[in-house]
Amino acid sequence: QGKEIPEDLANKPFMLSTALKDPYPSFVSGKEVIQNVIGPYFLIRFLLLPAPLAIFGAPIYLHGVINLFLADLLSNVHAFITIVPNHTGKDMYKFSSSTPPNSGEFYLRQILSSANFNLGNDRVDFLHGWLNYQVEHHLWPNLSMLSYQKSQKEVEEICKKHNVPYIKENVFERTRKTIDIMVGNTNMRPFPESWSKAN
């Protein structure tokens, strides 16, 4: 079910630097987080799932738990690096208003708030889980991964023709830009409301 997020908290940007320096307002207690979120996950993932290994002895069970923990850590780091950086950075736009779906402005916003990583061959694309085509994915979320690969050059050319920024950078450079946003060194660009057809 969950709780309703207070209006003042829902609209307040979360900055890691702010949360570390000042008490960040909370609408859930630490006990609720442990009891309802972290606790069940750890109980199932790291106690119950490897439990059958206990038949073979404590060392085997412990190795199972360590393997699950390392796999969880690695997959979370990989997911973060392949998803978050192509949506954040000082060269990405943030929006304070909505726009009608499937409108010209909607598609413009998809391009201005997404970045691609290095791409273009199956090996690189596989290592990124084909998440390196974020611009194309945001334009057409239901297309196949191969379609993203095939349409990328054409989308980039259309953006160039209409002077729309099309960002394509190395995953490590994008990650650096994300960390700069997280620690408050830089900010994302506000979308100029004058560009909006709603005004």
JSON list of C-alpha atoms in Angstrom, two decimals, residues 44-185:
[
{"chain": "A", "resi": 44, "resn": "ILE", "atom": "CA", "xyz": [14.62, -14.10, 1.65]},
{"chain": "A", "resi": 45, "resn": "ARG", "atom": "CA", "xyz": [17.72, -13.33, -0.41]},
{"chain": "A", "resi": 46, "resn": "PHE", "atom": "CA", "xyz": [20.52, -14.13, 2.04]},
{"chain": "A", "resi": 47, "resn": "LEU", "atom": "CA", "xyz": [18.99, -16.58, 4.53]},
{"chain": "A", "resi": 48, "resn": "LEU", "atom": "CA", "xyz": [16.19, -18.57, 2.88]},
{"chain": "A", "resi": 49, "resn": "LEU", "atom": "CA", "xyz": [17.51, -18.78, -0.71]},
{"chain": "A", "resi": 50, "resn": "PRO", "atom": "CA", "xyz": [20.88, -20.32, 0.24]},
{"chain": "A", "resi": 51, "resn": "ALA", "atom": "CA", "xyz": [19.37, -22.40, 3.08]},
{"chain": "A", "resi": 52, "resn": "PRO", "atom": "CA", "xyz": [19.49, -25.73, 1.12]},
{"chain": "A", "resi": 53, "resn": "LEU", "atom": "CA", "xyz": [23.28, -25.34, 0.97]},
{"chain": "A", "resi": 54, "resn": "ALA", "atom": "CA", "xyz": [23.41, -25.78, 4.75]},
{"chain": "A", "resi": 55, "resn": "ILE", "atom": "CA", "xyz": [22.94, -29.52, 4.12]},
{"chain": "A", "resi": 56, "resn": "PHE", "atom": "CA", "xyz": [26.54, -29.58, 2.89]},
{"chain": "A", "resi": 57, "resn": "GLY", "atom": "CA", "xyz": [27.87, -27.74, 5.93]},
{"chain": "A", "resi": 58, "resn": "ALA", "atom": "CA", "xyz": [28.40, -24.21, 7.23]},
{"chain": "A", "resi": 59, "resn": "PRO", "atom": "CA", "xyz": [31.34, -23.34, 4.91]},
{"chain": "A", "resi": 60, "resn": "ILE", "atom": "CA", "xyz": [29.30, -24.18, 1.78]},
{"chain": "A", "resi": 61, "resn": "TYR", "atom": "CA", "xyz": [26.33, -22.19, 3.11]},
{"chain": "A", "resi": 62, "resn": "LEU", "atom": "CA", "xyz": [28.61, -19.23, 3.88]},
{"chain": "A", "resi": 63, "resn": "HIS", "atom": "CA", "xyz": [30.12, -19.36, 0.38]},
{"chain": "A", "resi": 64, "resn": "GLY", "atom": "CA", "xyz": [26.59, -19.36, -1.05]},
{"chain": "A", "resi": 65, "resn": "VAL", "atom": "CA", "xyz": [25.70, -16.25, 0.97]},
{"chain": "A", "resi": 66, "resn": "ILE", "atom": "CA", "xyz": [28.92, -14.51, -0.10]},
{"chain": "A", "resi": 67, "resn": "ASN", "atom": "CA", "xyz": [28.27, -15.37, -3.77]},
{"chain": "A", "resi": 68, "resn": "LEU", "atom": "CA", "xyz": [24.72, -14.01, -3.55]},
{"chain": "A", "resi": 69, "resn": "PHE", "atom": "CA", "xyz": [25.96, -10.83, -1.85]},
{"chain": "A", "resi": 70, "resn": "LEU", "atom": "CA", "xyz": [28.69, -10.24, -4.45]},
{"chain": "A", "resi": 71, "resn": "ALA", "atom": "CA", "xyz": [26.28, -10.98, -7.33]},
{"chain": "A", "resi": 72, "resn": "ASP", "atom": "CA", "xyz": [23.79, -8.51, -5.84]},
{"chain": "A", "resi": 73, "resn": "LEU", "atom": "CA", "xyz": [26.49, -5.86, -5.43]},
{"chain": "A", "resi": 74, "resn": "LEU", "atom": "CA", "xyz": [27.84, -6.33, -8.96]},
{"chain": "A", "resi": 75, "resn": "SER", "atom": "CA", "xyz": [24.41, -6.34, -10.61]},
{"chain": "A", "resi": 76, "resn": "ASN", "atom": "CA", "xyz": [23.36, -3.20, -8.72]},
{"chain": "A", "resi": 77, "resn": "VAL", "atom": "CA", "xyz": [26.55, -1.34, -9.66]},
{"chain": "A", "resi": 78, "resn": "HIS", "atom": "CA", "xyz": [26.13, -2.45, -13.29]},
{"chain": "A", "resi": 79, "resn": "ALA", "atom": "CA", "xyz": [22.45, -1.41, -13.32]},
{"chain": "A", "resi": 80, "resn": "PHE", "atom": "CA", "xyz": [23.27, 1.97, -11.80]},
{"chain": "A", "resi": 81, "resn": "ILE", "atom": "CA", "xyz": [26.07, 2.68, -14.26]},
{"chain": "A", "resi": 82, "resn": "THR", "atom": "CA", "xyz": [24.03, 1.62, -17.30]},
{"chain": "A", "resi": 83, "resn": "ILE", "atom": "CA", "xyz": [20.77, 3.38, -16.36]},
{"chain": "A", "resi": 84, "resn": "VAL", "atom": "CA", "xyz": [21.28, 6.46, -14.19]},
{"chain": "A", "resi": 85, "resn": "PRO", "atom": "CA", "xyz": [24.11, 8.31, -16.01]},
{"chain": "A", "resi": 86, "resn": "ASN", "atom": "CA", "xyz": [22.24, 8.55, -19.29]},
{"chain": "A", "resi": 87, "resn": "HIS", "atom": "CA", "xyz": [19.52, 10.54, -17.53]},
{"chain": "A", "resi": 88, "resn": "THR", "atom": "CA", "xyz": [21.62, 12.93, -15.42]},
{"chain": "A", "resi": 89, "resn": "GLY", "atom": "CA", "xyz": [24.33, 15.50, -15.94]},
{"chain": "A", "resi": 90, "resn": "LYS", "atom": "CA", "xyz": [24.75, 19.24, -16.33]},
{"chain": "A", "resi": 91, "resn": "ASP", "atom": "CA", "xyz": [23.98, 18.79, -20.04]},
{"chain": "A", "resi": 92, "resn": "MET", "atom": "CA", "xyz": [20.57, 17.16, -19.37]},
{"chain": "A", "resi": 93, "resn": "TYR", "atom": "CA", "xyz": [17.32, 19.07, -18.93]},
{"chain": "A", "resi": 94, "resn": "LYS", "atom": "CA", "xyz": [14.87, 18.84, -16.03]},
{"chain": "A", "resi": 95, "resn": "PHE", "atom": "CA", "xyz": [11.21, 19.78, -16.34]},
{"chain": "A", "resi": 96, "resn": "SER", "atom": "CA", "xyz": [8.84, 21.62, -14.01]},
{"chain": "A", "resi": 97, "resn": "SER", "atom": "CA", "xyz": [5.69, 21.00, -16.04]},
{"chain": "A", "resi": 98, "resn": "SER", "atom": "CA", "xyz": [4.11, 18.19, -18.02]},
{"chain": "A", "resi": 99, "resn": "THR", "atom": "CA", "xyz": [3.45, 17.98, -21.73]},
{"chain": "A", "resi": 100, "resn": "PRO", "atom": "CA", "xyz": [0.87, 16.00, -23.72]},
{"chain": "A", "resi": 101, "resn": "PRO", "atom": "CA", "xyz": [2.11, 12.53, -24.73]},
{"chain": "A", "resi": 102, "resn": "ASN", "atom": "CA", "xyz": [3.09, 11.95, -28.35]},
{"chain": "A", "resi": 103, "resn": "SER", "atom": "CA", "xyz": [3.30, 15.70, -29.05]},
{"chain": "A", "resi": 104, "resn": "GLY", "atom": "CA", "xyz": [6.27, 17.36, -30.70]},
{"chain": "A", "resi": 105, "resn": "GLU", "atom": "CA", "xyz": [7.39, 18.76, -27.35]},
{"chain": "A", "resi": 106, "resn": "PHE", "atom": "CA", "xyz": [7.06, 15.31, -25.77]},
{"chain": "A", "resi": 107, "resn": "TYR", "atom": "CA", "xyz": [9.54, 13.87, -28.28]},
{"chain": "A", "resi": 108, "resn": "LEU", "atom": "CA", "xyz": [11.85, 16.86, -27.89]},
{"chain": "A", "resi": 109, "resn": "ARG", "atom": "CA", "xyz": [11.89, 16.30, -24.12]},
{"chain": "A", "resi": 110, "resn": "GLN", "atom": "CA", "xyz": [12.74, 12.63, -24.62]},
{"chain": "A", "resi": 111, "resn": "ILE", "atom": "CA", "xyz": [15.87, 13.62, -26.53]},
{"chain": "A", "resi": 112, "resn": "LEU", "atom": "CA", "xyz": [16.86, 16.50, -24.22]},
{"chain": "A", "resi": 113, "resn": "SER", "atom": "CA", "xyz": [16.62, 14.33, -21.09]},
{"chain": "A", "resi": 114, "resn": "SER", "atom": "CA", "xyz": [18.46, 11.27, -22.40]},
{"chain": "A", "resi": 115, "resn": "ALA", "atom": "CA", "xyz": [21.99, 10.48, -23.49]},
{"chain": "A", "resi": 116, "resn": "ASN", "atom": "CA", "xyz": [23.48, 7.53, -25.31]},
{"chain": "A", "resi": 117, "resn": "PHE", "atom": "CA", "xyz": [26.67, 5.74, -24.39]},
{"chain": "A", "resi": 118, "resn": "ASN", "atom": "CA", "xyz": [29.18, 4.41, -26.91]},
{"chain": "A", "resi": 119, "resn": "LEU", "atom": "CA", "xyz": [27.31, 2.19, -29.32]},
{"chain": "A", "resi": 120, "resn": "GLY", "atom": "CA", "xyz": [27.19, 0.65, -32.73]},
{"chain": "A", "resi": 121, "resn": "ASN", "atom": "CA", "xyz": [28.45, -2.91, -32.49]},
{"chain": "A", "resi": 122, "resn": "ASP", "atom": "CA", "xyz": [26.93, -6.00, -30.93]},
{"chain": "A", "resi": 123, "resn": "ARG", "atom": "CA", "xyz": [29.73, -6.54, -28.37]},
{"chain": "A", "resi": 124, "resn": "VAL", "atom": "CA", "xyz": [29.54, -2.99, -26.96]},
{"chain": "A", "resi": 125, "resn": "ASP", "atom": "CA", "xyz": [25.74, -3.04, -27.08]},
{"chain": "A", "resi": 126, "resn": "PHE", "atom": "CA", "xyz": [25.59, -6.41, -25.27]},
{"chain": "A", "resi": 127, "resn": "LEU", "atom": "CA", "xyz": [27.88, -5.17, -22.47]},
{"chain": "A", "resi": 128, "resn": "HIS", "atom": "CA", "xyz": [25.54, -2.20, -21.98]},
{"chain": "A", "resi": 129, "resn": "GLY", "atom": "CA", "xyz": [22.49, -4.47, -22.14]},
{"chain": "A", "resi": 130, "resn": "TRP", "atom": "CA", "xyz": [21.36, -2.33, -25.11]},
{"chain": "A", "resi": 131, "resn": "LEU", "atom": "CA", "xyz": [20.66, 0.43, -22.56]},
{"chain": "A", "resi": 132, "resn": "ASN", "atom": "CA", "xyz": [23.19, 2.58, -24.41]},
{"chain": "A", "resi": 133, "resn": "TYR", "atom": "CA", "xyz": [20.38, 3.58, -26.82]},
{"chain": "A", "resi": 134, "resn": "GLN", "atom": "CA", "xyz": [18.42, 5.66, -24.29]},
{"chain": "A", "resi": 135, "resn": "VAL", "atom": "CA", "xyz": [17.45, 8.41, -26.73]},
{"chain": "A", "resi": 136, "resn": "GLU", "atom": "CA", "xyz": [15.90, 5.91, -29.15]},
{"chain": "A", "resi": 137, "resn": "HIS", "atom": "CA", "xyz": [14.38, 3.93, -26.27]},
{"chain": "A", "resi": 138, "resn": "HIS", "atom": "CA", "xyz": [12.67, 7.07, -24.93]},
{"chain": "A", "resi": 139, "resn": "LEU", "atom": "CA", "xyz": [11.34, 7.92, -28.38]},
{"chain": "A", "resi": 140, "resn": "TRP", "atom": "CA", "xyz": [10.01, 4.41, -29.09]},
{"chain": "A", "resi": 141, "resn": "PRO", "atom": "CA", "xyz": [9.90, 2.30, -25.90]},
{"chain": "A", "resi": 142, "resn": "ASN", "atom": "CA", "xyz": [8.27, -0.69, -27.62]},
{"chain": "A", "resi": 143, "resn": "LEU", "atom": "CA", "xyz": [10.82, -1.26, -30.38]},
{"chain": "A", "resi": 144, "resn": "SER", "atom": "CA", "xyz": [13.31, -4.11, -30.33]},
{"chain": "A", "resi": 145, "resn": "MET", "atom": "CA", "xyz": [16.94, -3.60, -29.36]},
{"chain": "A", "resi": 146, "resn": "LEU", "atom": "CA", "xyz": [17.99, -4.21, -32.96]},
{"chain": "A", "resi": 147, "resn": "SER", "atom": "CA", "xyz": [15.60, -1.46, -34.09]},
{"chain": "A", "resi": 148, "resn": "TYR", "atom": "CA", "xyz": [17.31, 0.99, -31.71]},
{"chain": "A", "resi": 149, "resn": "GLN", "atom": "CA", "xyz": [20.65, 0.08, -33.23]},
{"chain": "A", "resi": 150, "resn": "LYS", "atom": "CA", "xyz": [19.31, 0.52, -36.77]},
{"chain": "A", "resi": 151, "resn": "SER", "atom": "CA", "xyz": [17.52, 3.83, -36.09]},
{"chain": "A", "resi": 152, "resn": "GLN", "atom": "CA", "xyz": [20.29, 5.54, -34.09]},
{"chain": "A", "resi": 153, "resn": "LYS", "atom": "CA", "xyz": [22.17, 7.16, -36.97]},
{"chain": "A", "resi": 154, "resn": "GLU", "atom": "CA", "xyz": [18.98, 8.52, -38.52]},
{"chain": "A", "resi": 155, "resn": "VAL", "atom": "CA", "xyz": [17.80, 9.99, -35.19]},
{"chain": "A", "resi": 156, "resn": "GLU", "atom": "CA", "xyz": [21.20, 11.63, -34.69]},
{"chain": "A", "resi": 157, "resn": "GLU", "atom": "CA", "xyz": [21.04, 13.15, -38.21]},
{"chain": "A", "resi": 158, "resn": "ILE", "atom": "CA", "xyz": [17.51, 14.50, -37.65]},
{"chain": "A", "resi": 159, "resn": "CYS", "atom": "CA", "xyz": [18.65, 16.11, -34.38]},
{"chain": "A", "resi": 160, "resn": "LYS", "atom": "CA", "xyz": [21.65, 17.66, -36.12]},
{"chain": "A", "resi": 161, "resn": "LYS", "atom": "CA", "xyz": [19.43, 19.00, -38.93]},
{"chain": "A", "resi": 162, "resn": "HIS", "atom": "CA", "xyz": [17.12, 20.72, -36.39]},
{"chain": "A", "resi": 163, "resn": "ASN", "atom": "CA", "xyz": [19.86, 21.84, -33.95]},
{"chain": "A", "resi": 164, "resn": "VAL", "atom": "CA", "xyz": [18.60, 19.56, -31.17]},
{"chain": "A", "resi": 165, "resn": "PRO", "atom": "CA", "xyz": [21.40, 18.41, -28.85]},
{"chain": "A", "resi": 166, "resn": "TYR", "atom": "CA", "xyz": [22.02, 14.68, -29.29]},
{"chain": "A", "resi": 167, "resn": "ILE", "atom": "CA", "xyz": [24.34, 13.53, -26.53]},
{"chain": "A", "resi": 168, "resn": "LYS", "atom": "CA", "xyz": [26.53, 10.46, -26.98]},
{"chain": "A", "resi": 169, "resn": "GLU", "atom": "CA", "xyz": [29.38, 9.92, -24.52]},
{"chain": "A", "resi": 170, "resn": "ASN", "atom": "CA", "xyz": [31.49, 7.30, -22.84]},
{"chain": "A", "resi": 171, "resn": "VAL", "atom": "CA", "xyz": [29.77, 5.58, -19.87]},
{"chain": "A", "resi": 172, "resn": "PHE", "atom": "CA", "xyz": [32.56, 6.66, -17.51]},
{"chain": "A", "resi": 173, "resn": "GLU", "atom": "CA", "xyz": [32.25, 10.34, -18.51]},
{"chain": "A", "resi": 174, "resn": "ARG", "atom": "CA", "xyz": [28.47, 10.13, -18.00]},
{"chain": "A", "resi": 175, "resn": "THR", "atom": "CA", "xyz": [29.02, 8.49, -14.59]},
{"chain": "A", "resi": 176, "resn": "ARG", "atom": "CA", "xyz": [31.35, 11.34, -13.58]},
{"chain": "A", "resi": 177, "resn": "LYS", "atom": "CA", "xyz": [28.66, 13.86, -14.56]},
{"chain": "A", "resi": 178, "resn": "THR", "atom": "CA", "xyz": [26.10, 11.91, -12.53]},
{"chain": "A", "resi": 179, "resn": "ILE", "atom": "CA", "xyz": [28.31, 11.95, -9.44]},
{"chain": "A", "resi": 180, "resn": "ASP", "atom": "CA", "xyz": [28.78, 15.72, -9.86]},
{"chain": "A", "resi": 181, "resn": "ILE", "atom": "CA", "xyz": [24.98, 16.10, -9.75]},
{"chain": "A", "resi": 182, "resn": "MET", "atom": "CA", "xyz": [24.66, 13.72, -6.77]},
{"chain": "A", "resi": 183, "resn": "VAL", "atom": "CA", "xyz": [27.15, 15.62, -4.62]},
{"chain": "A", "resi": 184, "resn": "GLY", "atom": "CA", "xyz": [25.83, 19.05, -5.64]},
{"chain": "A", "resi": 185, "resn": "ASN", "atom": "CA", "xyz": [28.81, 20.23, -7.73]}
]
